[in-house]
GROMACS .gro file of C-alpha atoms in nm:
model
  261
    1MET     CA    1  -9.730  13.099   5.823
    2GLU     CA    2 -10.097  13.007   5.860
    3ARG     CA    3 -10.286  13.264   6.066
    4LYS     CA    4 -10.458  13.153   6.383
    5PRO     CA    5 -10.838  13.158   6.404
    6LEU     CA    6 -10.990  13.456   6.580
    7VAL     CA    7 -11.209  13.379   6.882
    8GLY     CA    8 -11.437  13.641   7.034
    9ILE     CA    9 -11.466  13.619   7.415
   10THR     CA   10 -11.781  13.771   7.564
   11ALA     CA   11 -11.728  14.044   7.821
   12ASP     CA   12 -11.928  14.160   8.121
   13PHE     CA   13 -12.037  14.523   8.150
   14THR     CA   14 -11.934  14.641   8.493
   15GLN     CA   15 -11.818  14.941   8.692
   16LEU     CA   16 -11.449  14.967   8.786
   17GLY     CA   17 -11.431  15.257   9.025
   18ALA     CA   18 -11.582  15.553   8.843
   19HIS     CA   19 -11.545  15.392   8.502
   20ALA     CA   20 -11.790  15.179   8.305
   21SER     CA   21 -11.588  14.884   8.174
   22HIS     CA   22 -11.607  14.570   7.964
   23THR     CA   23 -11.422  14.292   8.146
   24VAL     CA   24 -11.307  13.936   8.079
   25GLY     CA   25 -11.123  13.709   8.322
   26ASP     CA   26 -10.765  13.622   8.224
   27LYS     CA   27 -10.839  13.250   8.265
   28TYR     CA   28 -11.069  13.260   7.962
   29VAL     CA   29 -10.815  13.446   7.752
   30ALA     CA   30 -10.540  13.205   7.852
   31ALA     CA   31 -10.752  12.900   7.767
   32ILE     CA   32 -10.820  13.036   7.418
   33VAL     CA   33 -10.461  13.139   7.350
   34ASP     CA   34 -10.286  12.841   7.508
   35GLY     CA   35 -10.556  12.572   7.498
   36ALA     CA   36 -10.740  12.640   7.172
   37HIS     CA   37 -10.425  12.790   7.012
   38ALA     CA   38 -10.629  13.077   6.875
   39PHE     CA   39 -10.608  13.455   6.867
   40ALA     CA   40 -10.822  13.605   7.144
   41MET     CA   41 -11.042  13.913   7.106
   42VAL     CA   42 -11.253  14.063   7.384
   43LEU     CA   43 -11.609  14.122   7.265
   44PRO     CA   44 -11.769  14.416   7.450
   45ALA     CA   45 -12.126  14.401   7.579
   46LEU     CA   46 -12.268  14.665   7.346
   47GLY     CA   47 -12.597  14.503   7.248
   48ASP     CA   48 -12.723  14.624   6.911
   49ARG     CA   49 -12.466  14.905   6.900
   50GLN     CA   50 -12.249  14.651   6.716
   51SER     CA   51 -12.407  14.448   6.438
   52ILE     CA   52 -12.430  14.074   6.497
   53ASP     CA   53 -12.357  14.019   6.128
   54ASP     CA   54 -12.036  14.221   6.160
   55VAL     CA   55 -11.932  14.017   6.463
   56LEU     CA   56 -11.998  13.686   6.289
   57ASP     CA   57 -11.815  13.805   5.977
   58THR     CA   58 -11.512  13.884   6.194
   59VAL     CA   59 -11.473  13.585   6.425
   60ASP     CA   60 -11.397  13.218   6.365
   61GLY     CA   61 -11.543  13.112   6.699
   62LEU     CA   62 -11.708  13.245   7.015
   63LEU     CA   63 -11.648  13.168   7.382
   64PHE     CA   64 -11.941  13.260   7.608
   65THR     CA   65 -11.788  13.304   7.951
   66GLY     CA   66 -11.897  13.259   8.310
   67SER     CA   67 -11.985  13.560   8.523
   68TYR     CA   68 -12.089  13.669   8.870
   69SER     CA   69 -12.408  13.804   8.715
   70ASN     CA   70 -12.722  13.606   8.634
   71VAL     CA   71 -12.945  13.613   8.328
   72GLU     CA   72 -13.241  13.838   8.403
   73PRO     CA   73 -13.538  13.610   8.483
   74HIS     CA   74 -13.778  13.791   8.251
   75ARG     CA   75 -13.567  13.644   7.968
   76TYR     CA   76 -13.705  13.297   8.047
   77GLY     CA   77 -14.034  13.375   8.222
   78GLY     CA   78 -13.891  13.332   8.571
   79GLU     CA   79 -14.000  13.492   8.896
   80PRO     CA   80 -13.838  13.825   8.990
   81SER     CA   81 -13.491  13.787   9.142
   82THR     CA   82 -13.432  13.814   9.513
   83PRO     CA   83 -13.301  14.154   9.625
   84GLY     CA   84 -12.926  14.194   9.573
   85THR     CA   85 -12.901  13.955   9.279
   86LYS     CA   86 -12.639  14.076   9.033
   87HIS     CA   87 -12.759  14.119   8.676
   88ASP     CA   88 -12.597  14.246   8.357
   89PRO     CA   89 -12.867  14.357   8.109
   90ALA     CA   90 -12.602  14.484   7.866
   91ARG     CA   91 -12.451  14.137   7.850
   92ASP     CA   92 -12.794  13.974   7.808
   93ALA     CA   93 -12.868  14.212   7.521
   94THR     CA   94 -12.540  14.112   7.358
   95THR     CA   95 -12.495  13.741   7.421
   96LEU     CA   96 -12.848  13.606   7.384
   97PRO     CA   97 -12.912  13.721   7.027
   98LEU     CA   98 -12.549  13.660   6.933
   99LEU     CA   99 -12.555  13.303   7.060
  100ARG     CA  100 -12.868  13.222   6.863
  101ALA     CA  101 -12.727  13.376   6.544
  102ALA     CA  102 -12.384  13.215   6.582
  103ILE     CA  103 -12.523  12.862   6.602
  104ALA     CA  104 -12.748  12.920   6.300
  105ALA     CA  105 -12.454  13.060   6.103
  106GLY     CA  106 -12.227  12.766   6.181
  107VAL     CA  107 -11.985  12.962   6.399
  108PRO     CA  108 -11.820  12.730   6.655
  109VAL     CA  109 -11.947  12.801   7.006
  110LEU     CA  110 -11.818  12.700   7.349
  111ALA     CA  111 -12.026  12.819   7.645
  112VAL     CA  112 -11.918  12.804   8.011
  113CYS     CA  113 -12.121  12.850   8.332
  114ARG     CA  114 -12.331  13.164   8.263
  115GLY     CA  115 -12.280  13.091   7.895
  116PHE     CA  116 -12.424  12.742   7.952
  117GLN     CA  117 -12.730  12.899   8.114
  118GLU     CA  118 -12.756  13.154   7.831
  119LEU     CA  119 -12.767  12.874   7.575
  120ASN     CA  120 -13.053  12.704   7.760
  121VAL     CA  121 -13.246  13.030   7.776
  122VAL     CA  122 -13.185  13.098   7.405
  123CYS     CA  123 -13.333  12.755   7.327
  124GLY     CA  124 -13.647  12.827   7.529
  125GLY     CA  125 -13.542  12.657   7.852
  126THR     CA  126 -13.572  12.784   8.209
  127LEU     CA  127 -13.339  12.817   8.506
  128HIS     CA  128 -13.343  12.742   8.878
  129GLN     CA  129 -13.239  13.070   9.038
  130HIS     CA  130 -13.126  12.895   9.357
  131VAL     CA  131 -13.033  12.533   9.294
  132HIS     CA  132 -12.950  12.481   9.663
  133ASP     CA  133 -13.313  12.560   9.756
  134VAL     CA  134 -13.463  12.302   9.520
  135PRO     CA  135 -13.565  11.980   9.701
  136GLY     CA  136 -13.348  11.690   9.592
  137LEU     CA  137 -13.070  11.902   9.444
  138ALA     CA  138 -12.731  11.958   9.607
  139ASP     CA  139 -12.557  12.284   9.690
  140HIS     CA  140 -12.338  12.356   9.386
  141ARG     CA  141 -12.190  12.681   9.516
  142GLU     CA  142 -11.824  12.736   9.595
  143ASP     CA  143 -11.696  12.840   9.939
  144ASP     CA  144 -11.613  13.207   9.895
  145ALA     CA  145 -11.383  13.198  10.198
  146ALA     CA  146 -11.169  12.915  10.059
  147PRO     CA  147 -10.850  12.970   9.857
  148MET     CA  148 -10.900  12.986   9.479
  149GLU     CA  149 -10.738  12.645   9.431
  150SER     CA  150 -11.001  12.496   9.660
  151GLN     CA  151 -11.291  12.687   9.503
  152TYR     CA  152 -11.194  12.557   9.159
  153GLY     CA  153 -11.090  12.212   9.279
  154PRO     CA  154 -11.286  11.895   9.193
  155ALA     CA  155 -11.625  11.912   9.365
  156HIS     CA  156 -11.825  11.617   9.230
  157VAL     CA  157 -11.844  11.374   8.942
  158VAL     CA  158 -12.063  11.411   8.637
  159HIS     CA  159 -12.196  11.113   8.444
  160LEU     CA  160 -12.133  11.146   8.071
  161THR     CA  161 -12.395  11.045   7.816
  162PRO     CA  162 -12.276  10.731   7.633
  163GLY     CA  163 -12.202  10.811   7.270
  164GLY     CA  164 -12.220  11.186   7.331
  165LYS     CA  165 -11.971  11.451   7.227
  166LEU     CA  166 -11.823  11.485   7.577
  167HIS     CA  167 -11.806  11.108   7.613
  168ALA     CA  168 -11.588  11.099   7.301
  169LEU     CA  169 -11.370  11.387   7.420
  170ALA     CA  170 -11.324  11.202   7.751
  171ASP     CA  171 -11.194  10.896   7.562
  172GLY     CA  172 -11.502  10.694   7.652
  173ARG     CA  173 -11.493  10.749   8.027
  174ASP     CA  174 -11.836  10.726   8.186
  175GLU     CA  175 -11.771  10.988   8.453
  176VAL     CA  176 -11.526  11.267   8.532
  177HIS     CA  177 -11.467  11.499   8.825
  178VAL     CA  178 -11.550  11.868   8.775
  179ASN     CA  179 -11.545  12.188   8.977
  180SER     CA  180 -11.868  12.355   9.085
  181LEU     CA  181 -11.914  12.731   9.127
  182HIS     CA  182 -12.276  12.813   9.050
  183LYS     CA  183 -12.604  12.875   9.226
  184GLN     CA  184 -12.821  12.870   8.915
  185GLY     CA  185 -12.883  12.576   8.686
  186ILE     CA  186 -13.109  12.427   8.424
  187ALA     CA  187 -13.470  12.368   8.531
  188GLN     CA  188 -13.641  12.290   8.199
  189LEU     CA  189 -13.410  12.185   7.917
  190GLY     CA  190 -13.425  12.401   7.606
  191SER     CA  191 -13.549  12.270   7.274
  192GLY     CA  192 -13.291  12.116   7.045
  193LEU     CA  193 -13.037  12.051   7.320
  194ALA     CA  194 -12.888  11.710   7.396
  195VAL     CA  195 -12.780  11.628   7.752
  196GLU     CA  196 -12.407  11.555   7.762
  197ALA     CA  197 -12.347  11.524   8.138
  198VAL     CA  198 -12.551  11.500   8.459
  199ALA     CA  199 -12.450  11.552   8.824
  200PRO     CA  200 -12.527  11.280   9.083
  201ASP     CA  201 -12.832  11.480   9.200
  202GLY     CA  202 -12.974  11.481   8.846
  203LEU     CA  203 -12.885  11.841   8.760
  204ILE     CA  204 -12.787  11.879   8.393
  205GLU     CA  205 -12.424  11.988   8.372
  206ALA     CA  206 -12.346  11.987   7.999
  207VAL     CA  207 -12.537  12.008   7.671
  208SER     CA  208 -12.472  12.019   7.299
  209VAL     CA  209 -12.689  12.158   7.020
  210VAL     CA  210 -12.854  11.883   6.818
  211ASP     CA  211 -12.789  11.915   6.444
  212ALA     CA  212 -12.573  12.225   6.487
  213PRO     CA  213 -12.372  12.291   6.171
  214ALA     CA  214 -12.055  12.343   6.377
  215PHE     CA  215 -11.911  12.277   6.725
  216ALA     CA  216 -12.171  12.386   6.983
  217LEU     CA  217 -12.102  12.266   7.337
  218ALA     CA  218 -12.185  12.412   7.677
  219VAL     CA  219 -12.076  12.307   8.028
  220GLN     CA  220 -12.187  12.429   8.370
  221TRP     CA  221 -11.841  12.389   8.524
  222HIS     CA  222 -11.519  12.581   8.447
  223PRO     CA  223 -11.287  12.386   8.214
  224GLU     CA  224 -11.081  12.700   8.151
  225TRP     CA  225 -10.939  12.682   8.505
  226ARG     CA  226 -10.601  12.504   8.489
  227HIS     CA  227 -10.718  12.362   8.154
  228ALA     CA  228 -10.382  12.212   8.072
  229GLN     CA  229 -10.383  11.999   8.388
  230ASP     CA  230 -10.714  11.822   8.322
  231PRO     CA  231 -10.742  11.583   8.024
  232LEU     CA  232 -11.107  11.657   7.947
  233SER     CA  233 -11.061  12.034   7.977
  234SER     CA  234 -10.763  12.015   7.743
  235ALA     CA  235 -10.965  11.806   7.498
  236ILE     CA  236 -11.257  12.052   7.505
  237PHE     CA  237 -11.043  12.353   7.417
  238ARG     CA  238 -10.842  12.156   7.162
  239ALA     CA  239 -11.161  12.042   6.986
  240PHE     CA  240 -11.305  12.395   6.997
  241GLY     CA  241 -10.981  12.533   6.852
  242ASP     CA  242 -10.985  12.272   6.575
  243ALA     CA  243 -11.342  12.371   6.485
  244CYS     CA  244 -11.241  12.737   6.472
  245ARG     CA  245 -10.946  12.652   6.247
  246ALA     CA  246 -11.176  12.458   6.017
  247ARG     CA  247 -11.410  12.757   5.991
  248ARG     CA  248 -11.120  12.993   5.918
  249ALA     CA  249 -10.986  12.758   5.650
  250ALA     CA  250 -11.328  12.732   5.487
  251ARG     CA  251 -11.376  13.109   5.491
  252THR     CA  252 -11.028  13.166   5.348
  253HIS     CA  253 -11.098  12.915   5.070
  254THR     CA  254 -11.429  13.083   4.990
  255THR     CA  255 -11.266  13.426   4.977
  256ALA     CA  256 -10.986  13.301   4.753
  257ALA     CA  257 -11.231  13.129   4.519
  258ALA     CA  258 -11.439  13.446   4.493
  259ALA     CA  259 -11.128  13.650   4.409
  260LEU     CA  260 -11.045  13.414   4.122
  261ALA     CA  261 -11.399  13.408   3.981
   0.00000   0.00000   0.00000
């Protein structure tokens, strides 16, 4: 039986009681296992304590997850955060260099929410720290007091770029409804990124990497939530899984050819 591709899922570094922990939400794991049909592996936020080359030699794809933490503003030349802002420097030290290296190496990448913002920062872009305070932009935050089904329910439409990667995955639809659970967002678009979707207020909601050697897509919303119930979400994870399978097949072929040489 053909082995499934291995997908690394980025973890947050957080404190659970008295214990330092590396955590990943089950919804991301489920979307990789059931949506991408891949083997899931949690990737701890260890920075340079684990070699990027070793990580890329191990995985067939990477999912950069959402998080309650924000990228530290010094990473993109932003103003200091307001008091009480949650940061995760261990994650920044892990995901930012890894994301850059993965794209260059042709490792399939799917980035969600914080991961979407990480990709923009990696490409030299900047972030709004409080989208809801920017004149002309809407409030994209969820209602923390609402039930989870409401928090992750459809919040607004996004307009898909004609001829783009998301447009194709959406079977040519010009707009789709997405959830919205973020207070940060793209201010200046990073170099080498193509806009794939825009919210009605003009905020960029999805990007792809121009000329990337493999699948490299990032979305501000959360397609992993109830992924099987939404056609576009299902298509995103299916396409990501297919790209990871293609990388695994190519690596297996290369290894076999080297063994015969």
